[in-house]
PDB file of C-alpha atoms in Angstrom:
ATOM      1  CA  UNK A   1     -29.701   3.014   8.698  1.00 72.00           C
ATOM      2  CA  UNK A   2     -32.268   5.557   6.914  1.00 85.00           C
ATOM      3  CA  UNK A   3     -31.681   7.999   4.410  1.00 95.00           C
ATOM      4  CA  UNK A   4     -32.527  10.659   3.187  1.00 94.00           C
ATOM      5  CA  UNK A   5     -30.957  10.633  -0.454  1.00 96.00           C
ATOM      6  CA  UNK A   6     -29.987   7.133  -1.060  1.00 97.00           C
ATOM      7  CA  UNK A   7     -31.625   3.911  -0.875  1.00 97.00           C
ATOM      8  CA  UNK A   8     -30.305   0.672   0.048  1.00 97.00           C
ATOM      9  CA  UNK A   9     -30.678  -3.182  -0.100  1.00 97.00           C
ATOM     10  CA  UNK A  10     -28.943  -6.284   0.219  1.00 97.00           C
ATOM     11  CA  UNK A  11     -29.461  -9.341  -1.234  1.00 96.00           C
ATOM     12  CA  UNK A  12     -27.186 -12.708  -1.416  1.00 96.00           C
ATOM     13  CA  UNK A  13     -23.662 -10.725  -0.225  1.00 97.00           C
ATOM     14  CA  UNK A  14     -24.499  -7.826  -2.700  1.00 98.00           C
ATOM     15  CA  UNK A  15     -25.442  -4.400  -1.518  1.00 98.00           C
ATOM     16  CA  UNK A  16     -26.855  -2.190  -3.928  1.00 98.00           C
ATOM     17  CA  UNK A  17     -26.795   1.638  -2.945  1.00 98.00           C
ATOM     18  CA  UNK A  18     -29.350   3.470  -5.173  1.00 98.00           C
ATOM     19  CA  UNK A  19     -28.787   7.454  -5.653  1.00 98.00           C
ATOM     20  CA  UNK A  20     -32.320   8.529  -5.069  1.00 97.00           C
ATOM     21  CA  UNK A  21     -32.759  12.209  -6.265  1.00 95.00           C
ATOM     22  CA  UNK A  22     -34.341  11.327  -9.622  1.00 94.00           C
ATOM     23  CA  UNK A  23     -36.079  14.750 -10.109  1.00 93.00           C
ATOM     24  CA  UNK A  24     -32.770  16.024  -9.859  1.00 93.00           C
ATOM     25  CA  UNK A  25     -31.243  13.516 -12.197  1.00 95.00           C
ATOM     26  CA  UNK A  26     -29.297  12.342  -8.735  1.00 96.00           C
ATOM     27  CA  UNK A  27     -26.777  15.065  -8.759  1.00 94.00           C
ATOM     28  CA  UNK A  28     -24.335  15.187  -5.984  1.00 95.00           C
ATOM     29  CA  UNK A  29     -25.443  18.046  -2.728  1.00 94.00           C
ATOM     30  CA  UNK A  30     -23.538  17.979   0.445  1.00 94.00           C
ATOM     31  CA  UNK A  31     -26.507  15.725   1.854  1.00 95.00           C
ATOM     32  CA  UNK A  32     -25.908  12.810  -0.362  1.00 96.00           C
ATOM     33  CA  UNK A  33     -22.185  13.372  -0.120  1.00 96.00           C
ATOM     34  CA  UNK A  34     -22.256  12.723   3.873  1.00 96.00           C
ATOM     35  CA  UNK A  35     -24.970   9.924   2.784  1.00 97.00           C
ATOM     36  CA  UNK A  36     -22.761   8.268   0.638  1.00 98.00           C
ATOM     37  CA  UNK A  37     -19.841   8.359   3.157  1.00 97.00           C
ATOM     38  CA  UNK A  38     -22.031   6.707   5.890  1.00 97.00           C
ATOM     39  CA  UNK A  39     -23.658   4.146   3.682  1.00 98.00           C
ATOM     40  CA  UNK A  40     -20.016   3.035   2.368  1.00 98.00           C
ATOM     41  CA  UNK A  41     -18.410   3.314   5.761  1.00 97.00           C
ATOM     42  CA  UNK A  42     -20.825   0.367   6.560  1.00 97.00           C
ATOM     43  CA  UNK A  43     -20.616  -1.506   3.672  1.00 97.00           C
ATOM     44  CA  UNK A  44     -16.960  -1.382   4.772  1.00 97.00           C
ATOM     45  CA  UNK A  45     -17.169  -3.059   8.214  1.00 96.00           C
ATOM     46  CA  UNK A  46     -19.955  -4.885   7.255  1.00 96.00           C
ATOM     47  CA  UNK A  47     -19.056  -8.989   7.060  1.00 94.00           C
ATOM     48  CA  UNK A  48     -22.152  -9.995   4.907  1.00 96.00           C
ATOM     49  CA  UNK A  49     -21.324  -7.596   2.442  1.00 97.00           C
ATOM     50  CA  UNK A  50     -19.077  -8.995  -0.509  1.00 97.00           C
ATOM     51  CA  UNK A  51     -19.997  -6.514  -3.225  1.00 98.00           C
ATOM     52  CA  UNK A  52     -21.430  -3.487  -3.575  1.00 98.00           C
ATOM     53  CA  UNK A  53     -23.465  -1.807  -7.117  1.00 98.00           C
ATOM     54  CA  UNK A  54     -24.071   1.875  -6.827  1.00 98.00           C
ATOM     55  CA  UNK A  55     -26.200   3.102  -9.243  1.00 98.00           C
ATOM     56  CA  UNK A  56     -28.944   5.988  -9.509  1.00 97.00           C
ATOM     57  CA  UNK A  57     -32.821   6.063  -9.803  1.00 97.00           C
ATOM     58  CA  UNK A  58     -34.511   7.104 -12.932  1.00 93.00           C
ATOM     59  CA  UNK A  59     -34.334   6.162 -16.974  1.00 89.00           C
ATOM     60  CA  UNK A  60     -31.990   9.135 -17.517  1.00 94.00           C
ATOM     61  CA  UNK A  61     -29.017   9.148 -14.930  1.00 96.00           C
ATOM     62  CA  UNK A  62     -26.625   7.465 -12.660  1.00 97.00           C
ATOM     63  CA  UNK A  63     -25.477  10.839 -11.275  1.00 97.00           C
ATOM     64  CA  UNK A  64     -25.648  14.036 -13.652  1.00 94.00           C
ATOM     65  CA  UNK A  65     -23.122  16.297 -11.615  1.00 90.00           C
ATOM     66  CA  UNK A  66     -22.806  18.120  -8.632  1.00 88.00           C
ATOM     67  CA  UNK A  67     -25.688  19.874  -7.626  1.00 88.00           C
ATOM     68  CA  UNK A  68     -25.171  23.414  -9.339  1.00 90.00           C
ATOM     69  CA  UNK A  69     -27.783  25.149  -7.696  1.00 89.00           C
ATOM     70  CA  UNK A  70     -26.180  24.818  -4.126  1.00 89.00           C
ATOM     71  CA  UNK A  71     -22.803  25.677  -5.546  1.00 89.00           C
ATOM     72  CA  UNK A  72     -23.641  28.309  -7.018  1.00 91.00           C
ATOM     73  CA  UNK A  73     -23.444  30.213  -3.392  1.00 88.00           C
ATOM     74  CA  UNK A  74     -20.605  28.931  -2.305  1.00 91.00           C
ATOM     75  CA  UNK A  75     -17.893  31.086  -1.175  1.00 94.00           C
ATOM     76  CA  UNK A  76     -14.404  29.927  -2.254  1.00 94.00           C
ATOM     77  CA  UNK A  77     -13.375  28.876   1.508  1.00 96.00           C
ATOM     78  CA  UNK A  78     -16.616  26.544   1.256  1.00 94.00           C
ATOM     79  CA  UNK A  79     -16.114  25.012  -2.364  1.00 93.00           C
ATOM     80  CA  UNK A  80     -12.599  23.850  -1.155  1.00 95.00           C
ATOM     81  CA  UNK A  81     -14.421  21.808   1.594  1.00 95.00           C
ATOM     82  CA  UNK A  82     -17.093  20.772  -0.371  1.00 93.00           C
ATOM     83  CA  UNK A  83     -14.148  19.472  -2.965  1.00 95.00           C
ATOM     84  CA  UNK A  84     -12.569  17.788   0.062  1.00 95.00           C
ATOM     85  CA  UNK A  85     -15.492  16.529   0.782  1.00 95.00           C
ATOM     86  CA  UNK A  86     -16.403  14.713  -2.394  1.00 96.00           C
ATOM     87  CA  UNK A  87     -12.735  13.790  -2.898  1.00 96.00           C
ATOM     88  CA  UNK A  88     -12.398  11.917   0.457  1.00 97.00           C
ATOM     89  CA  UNK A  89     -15.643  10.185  -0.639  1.00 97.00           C
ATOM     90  CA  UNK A  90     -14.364   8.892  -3.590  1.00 97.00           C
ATOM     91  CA  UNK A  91     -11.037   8.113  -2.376  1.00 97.00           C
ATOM     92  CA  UNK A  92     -13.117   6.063   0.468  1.00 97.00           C
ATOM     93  CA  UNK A  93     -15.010   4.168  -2.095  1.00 98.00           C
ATOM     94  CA  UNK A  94     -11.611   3.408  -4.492  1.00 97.00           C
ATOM     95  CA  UNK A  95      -9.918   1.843  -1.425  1.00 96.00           C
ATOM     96  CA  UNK A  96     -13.386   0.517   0.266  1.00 97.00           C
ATOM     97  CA  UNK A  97     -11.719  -3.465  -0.165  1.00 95.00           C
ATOM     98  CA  UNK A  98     -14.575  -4.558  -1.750  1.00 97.00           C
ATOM     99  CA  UNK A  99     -15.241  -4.389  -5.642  1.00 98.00           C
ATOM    100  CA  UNK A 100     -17.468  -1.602  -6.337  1.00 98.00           C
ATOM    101  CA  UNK A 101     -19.510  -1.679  -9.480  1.00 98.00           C
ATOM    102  CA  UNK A 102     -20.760   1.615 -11.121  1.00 98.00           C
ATOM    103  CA  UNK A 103     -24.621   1.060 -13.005  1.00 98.00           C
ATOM    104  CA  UNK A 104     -24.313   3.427 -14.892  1.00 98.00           C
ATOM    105  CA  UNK A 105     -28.185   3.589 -16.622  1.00 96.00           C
ATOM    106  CA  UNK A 106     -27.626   7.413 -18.286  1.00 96.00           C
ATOM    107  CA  UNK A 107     -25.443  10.023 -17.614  1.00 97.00           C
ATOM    108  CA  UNK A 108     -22.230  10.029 -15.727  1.00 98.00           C
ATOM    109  CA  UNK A 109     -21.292  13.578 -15.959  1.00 98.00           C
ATOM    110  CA  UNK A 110     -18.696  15.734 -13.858  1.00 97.00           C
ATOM    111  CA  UNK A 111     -19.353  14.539 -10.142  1.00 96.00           C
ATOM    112  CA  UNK A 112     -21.288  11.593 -11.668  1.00 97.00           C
ATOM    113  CA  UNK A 113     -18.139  10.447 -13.366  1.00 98.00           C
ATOM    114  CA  UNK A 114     -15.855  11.074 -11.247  1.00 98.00           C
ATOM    115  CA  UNK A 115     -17.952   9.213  -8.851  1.00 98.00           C
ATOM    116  CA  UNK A 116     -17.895   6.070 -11.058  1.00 98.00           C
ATOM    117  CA  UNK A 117     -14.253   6.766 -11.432  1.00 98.00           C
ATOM    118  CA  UNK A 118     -13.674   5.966  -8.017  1.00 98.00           C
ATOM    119  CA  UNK A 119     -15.666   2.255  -8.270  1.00 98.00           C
ATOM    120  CA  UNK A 120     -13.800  -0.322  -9.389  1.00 98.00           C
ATOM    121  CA  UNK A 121     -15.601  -1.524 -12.372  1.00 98.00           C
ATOM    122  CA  UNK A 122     -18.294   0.489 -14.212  1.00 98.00           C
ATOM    123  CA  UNK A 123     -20.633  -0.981 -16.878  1.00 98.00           C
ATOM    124  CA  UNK A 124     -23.015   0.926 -18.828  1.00 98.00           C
ATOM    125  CA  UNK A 125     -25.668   0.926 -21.196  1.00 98.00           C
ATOM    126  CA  UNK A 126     -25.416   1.661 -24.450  1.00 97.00           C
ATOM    127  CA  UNK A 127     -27.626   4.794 -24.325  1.00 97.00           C
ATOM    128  CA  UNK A 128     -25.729   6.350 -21.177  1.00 97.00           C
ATOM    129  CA  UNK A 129     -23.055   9.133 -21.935  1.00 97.00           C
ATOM    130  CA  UNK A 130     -19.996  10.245 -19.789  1.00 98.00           C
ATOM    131  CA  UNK A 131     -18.436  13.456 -19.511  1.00 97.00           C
ATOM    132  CA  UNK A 132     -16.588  16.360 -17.458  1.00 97.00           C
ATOM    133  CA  UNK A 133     -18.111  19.468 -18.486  1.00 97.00           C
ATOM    134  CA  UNK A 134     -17.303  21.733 -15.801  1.00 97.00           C
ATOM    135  CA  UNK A 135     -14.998  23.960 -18.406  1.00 97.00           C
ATOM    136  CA  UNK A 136     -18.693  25.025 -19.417  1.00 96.00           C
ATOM    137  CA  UNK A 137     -19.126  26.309 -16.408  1.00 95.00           C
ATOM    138  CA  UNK A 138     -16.377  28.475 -15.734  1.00 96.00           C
ATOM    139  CA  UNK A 139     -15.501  25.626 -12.924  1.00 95.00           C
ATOM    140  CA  UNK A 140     -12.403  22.495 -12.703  1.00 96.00           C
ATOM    141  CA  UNK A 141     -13.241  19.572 -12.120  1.00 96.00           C
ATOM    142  CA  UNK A 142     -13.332  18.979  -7.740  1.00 95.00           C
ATOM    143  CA  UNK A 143     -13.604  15.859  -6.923  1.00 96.00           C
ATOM    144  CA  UNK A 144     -10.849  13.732  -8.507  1.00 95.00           C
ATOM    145  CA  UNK A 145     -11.961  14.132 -12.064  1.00 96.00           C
ATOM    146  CA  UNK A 146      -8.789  15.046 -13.678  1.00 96.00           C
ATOM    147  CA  UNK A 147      -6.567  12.916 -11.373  1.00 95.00           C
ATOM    148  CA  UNK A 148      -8.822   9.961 -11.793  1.00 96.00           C
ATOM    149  CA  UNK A 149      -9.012  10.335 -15.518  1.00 96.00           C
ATOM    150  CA  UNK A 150      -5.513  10.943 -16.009  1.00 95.00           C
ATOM    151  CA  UNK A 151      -5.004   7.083 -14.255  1.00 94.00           C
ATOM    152  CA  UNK A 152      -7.615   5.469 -15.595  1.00 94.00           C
ATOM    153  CA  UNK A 153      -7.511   6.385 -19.863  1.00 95.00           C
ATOM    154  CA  UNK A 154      -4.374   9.042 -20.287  1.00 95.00           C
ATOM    155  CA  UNK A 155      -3.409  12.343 -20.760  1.00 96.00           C
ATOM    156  CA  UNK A 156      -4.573  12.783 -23.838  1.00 96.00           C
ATOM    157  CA  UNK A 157      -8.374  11.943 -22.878  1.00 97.00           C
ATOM    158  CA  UNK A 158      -8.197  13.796 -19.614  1.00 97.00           C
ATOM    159  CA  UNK A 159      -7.440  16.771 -21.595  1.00 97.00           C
ATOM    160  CA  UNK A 160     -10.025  16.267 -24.676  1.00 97.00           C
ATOM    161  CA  UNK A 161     -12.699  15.559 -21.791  1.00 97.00           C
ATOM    162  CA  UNK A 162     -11.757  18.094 -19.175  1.00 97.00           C
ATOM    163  CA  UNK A 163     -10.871  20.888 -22.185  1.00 98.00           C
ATOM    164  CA  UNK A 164     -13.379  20.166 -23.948  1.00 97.00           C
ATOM    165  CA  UNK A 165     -16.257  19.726 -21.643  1.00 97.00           C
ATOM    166  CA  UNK A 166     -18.582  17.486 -24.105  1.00 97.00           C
ATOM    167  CA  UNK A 167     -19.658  14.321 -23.665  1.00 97.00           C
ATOM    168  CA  UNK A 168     -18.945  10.802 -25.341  1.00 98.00           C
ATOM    169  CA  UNK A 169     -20.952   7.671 -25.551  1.00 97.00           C
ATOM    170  CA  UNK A 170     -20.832   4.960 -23.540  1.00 98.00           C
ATOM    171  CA  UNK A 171     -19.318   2.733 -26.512  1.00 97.00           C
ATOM    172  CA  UNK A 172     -16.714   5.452 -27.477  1.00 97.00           C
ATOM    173  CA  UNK A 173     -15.934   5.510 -23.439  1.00 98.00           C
ATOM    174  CA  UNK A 174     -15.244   1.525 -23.417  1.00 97.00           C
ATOM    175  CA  UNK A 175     -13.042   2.673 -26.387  1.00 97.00           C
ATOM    176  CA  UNK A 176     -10.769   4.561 -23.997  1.00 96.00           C
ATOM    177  CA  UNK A 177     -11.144   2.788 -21.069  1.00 96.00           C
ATOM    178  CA  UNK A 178     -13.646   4.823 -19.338  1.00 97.00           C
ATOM    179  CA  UNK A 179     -16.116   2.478 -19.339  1.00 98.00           C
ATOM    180  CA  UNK A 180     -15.651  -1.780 -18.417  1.00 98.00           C
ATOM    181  CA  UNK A 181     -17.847  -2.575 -20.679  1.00 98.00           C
ATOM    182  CA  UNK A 182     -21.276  -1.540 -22.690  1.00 98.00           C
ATOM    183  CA  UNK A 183     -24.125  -3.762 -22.604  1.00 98.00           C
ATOM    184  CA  UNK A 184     -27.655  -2.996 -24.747  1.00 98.00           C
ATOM    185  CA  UNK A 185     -29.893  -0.859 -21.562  1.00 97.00           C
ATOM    186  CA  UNK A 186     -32.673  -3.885 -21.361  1.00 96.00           C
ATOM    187  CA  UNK A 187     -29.481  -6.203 -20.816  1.00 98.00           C
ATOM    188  CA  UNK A 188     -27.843  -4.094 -18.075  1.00 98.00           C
ATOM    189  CA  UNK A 189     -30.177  -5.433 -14.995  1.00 97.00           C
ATOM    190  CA  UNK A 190     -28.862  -8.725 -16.262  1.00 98.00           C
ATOM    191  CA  UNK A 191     -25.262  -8.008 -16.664  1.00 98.00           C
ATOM    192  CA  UNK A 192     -24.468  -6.025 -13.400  1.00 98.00           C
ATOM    193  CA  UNK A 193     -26.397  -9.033 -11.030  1.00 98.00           C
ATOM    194  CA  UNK A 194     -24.419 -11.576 -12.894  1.00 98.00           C
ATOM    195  CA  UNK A 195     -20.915  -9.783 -12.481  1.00 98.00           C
ATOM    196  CA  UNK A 196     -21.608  -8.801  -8.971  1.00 98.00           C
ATOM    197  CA  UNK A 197     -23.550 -12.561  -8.400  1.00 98.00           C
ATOM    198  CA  UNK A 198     -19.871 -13.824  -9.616  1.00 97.00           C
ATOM    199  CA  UNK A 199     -17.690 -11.176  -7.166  1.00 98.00           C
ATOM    200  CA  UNK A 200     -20.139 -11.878  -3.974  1.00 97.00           C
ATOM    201  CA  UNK A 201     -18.813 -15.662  -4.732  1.00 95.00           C
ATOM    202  CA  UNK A 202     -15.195 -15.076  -5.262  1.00 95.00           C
ATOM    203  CA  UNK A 203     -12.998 -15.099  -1.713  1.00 94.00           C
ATOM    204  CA  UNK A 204     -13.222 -12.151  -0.111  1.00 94.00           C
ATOM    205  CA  UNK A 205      -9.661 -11.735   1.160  1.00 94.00           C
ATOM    206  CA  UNK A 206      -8.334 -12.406  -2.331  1.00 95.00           C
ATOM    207  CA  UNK A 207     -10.800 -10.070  -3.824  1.00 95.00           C
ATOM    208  CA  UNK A 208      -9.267  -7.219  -0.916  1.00 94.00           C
ATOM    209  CA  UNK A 209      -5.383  -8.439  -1.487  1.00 94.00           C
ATOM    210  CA  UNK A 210      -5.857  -7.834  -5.641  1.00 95.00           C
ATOM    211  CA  UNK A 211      -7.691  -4.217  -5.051  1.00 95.00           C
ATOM    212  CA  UNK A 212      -5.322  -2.995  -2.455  1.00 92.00           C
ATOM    213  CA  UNK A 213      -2.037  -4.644  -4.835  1.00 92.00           C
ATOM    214  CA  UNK A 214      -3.927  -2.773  -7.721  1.00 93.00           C
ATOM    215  CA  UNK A 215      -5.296   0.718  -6.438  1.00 91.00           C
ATOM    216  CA  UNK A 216      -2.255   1.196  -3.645  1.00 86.00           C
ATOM    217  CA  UNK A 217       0.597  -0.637  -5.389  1.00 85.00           C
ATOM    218  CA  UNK A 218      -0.233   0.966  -8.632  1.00 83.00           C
ATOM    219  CA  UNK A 219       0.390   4.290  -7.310  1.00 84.00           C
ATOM    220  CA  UNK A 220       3.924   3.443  -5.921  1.00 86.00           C
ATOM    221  CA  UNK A 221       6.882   3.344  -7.752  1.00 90.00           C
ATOM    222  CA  UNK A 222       7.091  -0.286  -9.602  1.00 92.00           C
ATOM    223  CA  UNK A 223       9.415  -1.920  -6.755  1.00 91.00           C
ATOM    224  CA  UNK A 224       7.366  -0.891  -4.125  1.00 90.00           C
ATOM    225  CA  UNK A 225       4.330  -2.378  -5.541  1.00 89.00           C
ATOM    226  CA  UNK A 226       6.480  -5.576  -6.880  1.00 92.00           C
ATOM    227  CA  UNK A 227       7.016  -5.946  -2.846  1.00 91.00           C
ATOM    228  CA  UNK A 228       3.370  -5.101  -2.128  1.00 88.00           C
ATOM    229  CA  UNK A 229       2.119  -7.771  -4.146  1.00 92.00           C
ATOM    230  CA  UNK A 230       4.364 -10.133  -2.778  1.00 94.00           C
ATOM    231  CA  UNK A 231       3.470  -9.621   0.548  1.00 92.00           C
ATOM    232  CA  UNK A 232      -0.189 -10.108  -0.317  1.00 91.00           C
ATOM    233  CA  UNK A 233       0.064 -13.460  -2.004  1.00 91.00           C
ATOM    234  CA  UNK A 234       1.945 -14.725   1.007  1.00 93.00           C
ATOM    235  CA  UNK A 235      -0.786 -13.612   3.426  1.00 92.00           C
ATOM    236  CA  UNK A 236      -3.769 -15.408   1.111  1.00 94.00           C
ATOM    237  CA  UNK A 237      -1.500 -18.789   1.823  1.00 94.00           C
ATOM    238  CA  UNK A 238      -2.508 -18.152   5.576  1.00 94.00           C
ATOM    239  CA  UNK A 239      -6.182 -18.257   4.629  1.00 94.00           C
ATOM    240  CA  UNK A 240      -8.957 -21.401   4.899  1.00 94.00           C
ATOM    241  CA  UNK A 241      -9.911 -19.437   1.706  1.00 92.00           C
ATOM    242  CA  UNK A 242      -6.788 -20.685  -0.593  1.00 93.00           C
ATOM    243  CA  UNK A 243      -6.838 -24.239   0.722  1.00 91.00           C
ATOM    244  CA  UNK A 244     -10.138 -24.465   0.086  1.00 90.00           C
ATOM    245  CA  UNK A 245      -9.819 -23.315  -3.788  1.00 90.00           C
ATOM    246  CA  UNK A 246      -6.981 -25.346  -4.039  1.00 91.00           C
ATOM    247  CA  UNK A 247      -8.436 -28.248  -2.847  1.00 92.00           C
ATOM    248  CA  UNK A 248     -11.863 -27.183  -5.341  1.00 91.00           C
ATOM    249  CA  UNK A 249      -9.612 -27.202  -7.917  1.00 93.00           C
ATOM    250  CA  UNK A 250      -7.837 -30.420  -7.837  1.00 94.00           C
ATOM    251  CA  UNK A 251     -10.883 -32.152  -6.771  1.00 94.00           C
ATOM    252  CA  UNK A 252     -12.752 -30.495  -9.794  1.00 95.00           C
ATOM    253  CA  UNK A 253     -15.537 -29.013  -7.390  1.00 94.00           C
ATOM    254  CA  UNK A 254     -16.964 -25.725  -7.120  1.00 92.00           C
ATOM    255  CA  UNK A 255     -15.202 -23.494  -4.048  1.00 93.00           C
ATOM    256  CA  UNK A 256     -17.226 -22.435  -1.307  1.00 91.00           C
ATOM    257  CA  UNK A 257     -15.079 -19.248   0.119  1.00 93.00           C
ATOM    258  CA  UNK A 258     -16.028 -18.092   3.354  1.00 90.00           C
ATOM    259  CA  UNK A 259     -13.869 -15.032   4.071  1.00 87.00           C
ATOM    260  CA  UNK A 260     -11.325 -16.916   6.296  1.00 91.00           C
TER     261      UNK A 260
END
């Protein structure tokens, strides 16, 4: 599949999904919004696919907003699609059933963050910086920013971020729970092939049963998601997948999951 905006490659059960728009430090148009939704609907049905890193191209950003010179036009009837838009991307990438790592090699700011919001693990280097500062703009965050942040670090930092509109480090973000974890930037290559090297080899149905128990369950009410999670560990007992990491584990052998 070509793009236009993004570029993509696979290597070893990992796809990586590159935001490619460097000149515009990557920020998020309605192009590489219906890009992104294509690329990740095929990651999706994709079998060979067991993780996917999404990063963006350039030294200075993973994604650095939305792109403000095509909102800027928009008429109010067209920013609520284009926040519907960008919100059933990222709710398509949060329940994709595959971990999702965010690269995050700069900034992350408004509809950069709230994009790595949405993946499922985001690691960062130590020079990159996070941030929603749409108040700055007159604008609210549109595509999950203050829902997102709210579930992910609290009430108290979705206000200070959203309020506030300036930006933290990445190390002050791993503080709150922004951020996974912060790694040096000539250490980050390293760090996000090793974690997603380590995902691509975990079993794949197990891997889909704890995201779905986690990102589903966790917005039920506690019962619901008690019975959620119990219906997902029964299932993995139907799969070749637990026998065989049972049987890796007694025999003191490395597992070889398949997906089955």
């Amino acid at each position: 599949m070509a793009f236009n905006t993004l570029l993509v490659e696979d290597k070893d059960g990992i796809r990586r999904i590159t935001l490619n728009r460097p000149d515009k430090l990557n920020a998020l148009n309605r192009e590489t919004l219906t890009e992104l939704h294509a690329a990740f609907s095929d990651a999706a049905t994709d079998a060979s696919v067991r993780v996917v890193v999404l990063t963006g191209a350039g030294p200075k950003a993973f994604v650095a907003g939305a792109d403000i010179a095509e909102m800027n036009g928009l008429s109010p009837a067209q920013a609520r699609d284009f926040s519907a838009h960008g919100q059933a991307l990222m709710t398509r990438i949060e329940r994709l059933g595959k971990p999702v790592i965010a690269r995050l090699n700069g900034f992350a700011l408004g509809g950069g963050l709230e994009l790595a919001m949405a993946c499922h693990l985001r690691i960062a280097a130590d020079t990159a910086k996070v941030g929603q500062p749409e108040i700055n703009l007159g604008l609210v965050p549109g595509f999950g920013g203050t829902q997102r942040l709210l579930r992910l670090a609290g009430r108290g930092v979705a206000l200070e971020l959203c309020l506030l509109g300036a930006p933290i480090n990445a190390e002050r973000a791993a503080g709150l729970g922004v951020v996974t974890k912060v790694v040096p930037a000539d250490q980050l290559d390293a760090e996000v092939d090793a974690l997603a090297s380590q995902l691509a080899n975990s079993a794949p149905l197990a891997l889909r049963g704890i995201l779905d128990a986690i990102v589903l369950g966790g917005e039920a009410p506690i019962d619901s998601g008690l019975d959620h999670e119990t219906q997902v560990f029964a299932v993995t007992f139907s799969t070749q997948d637990m026998k065989e990491g049972t049987d890796a584990f007694l025999a003191r052998r490395k597992p070889s999951f398949t997906g089955r």
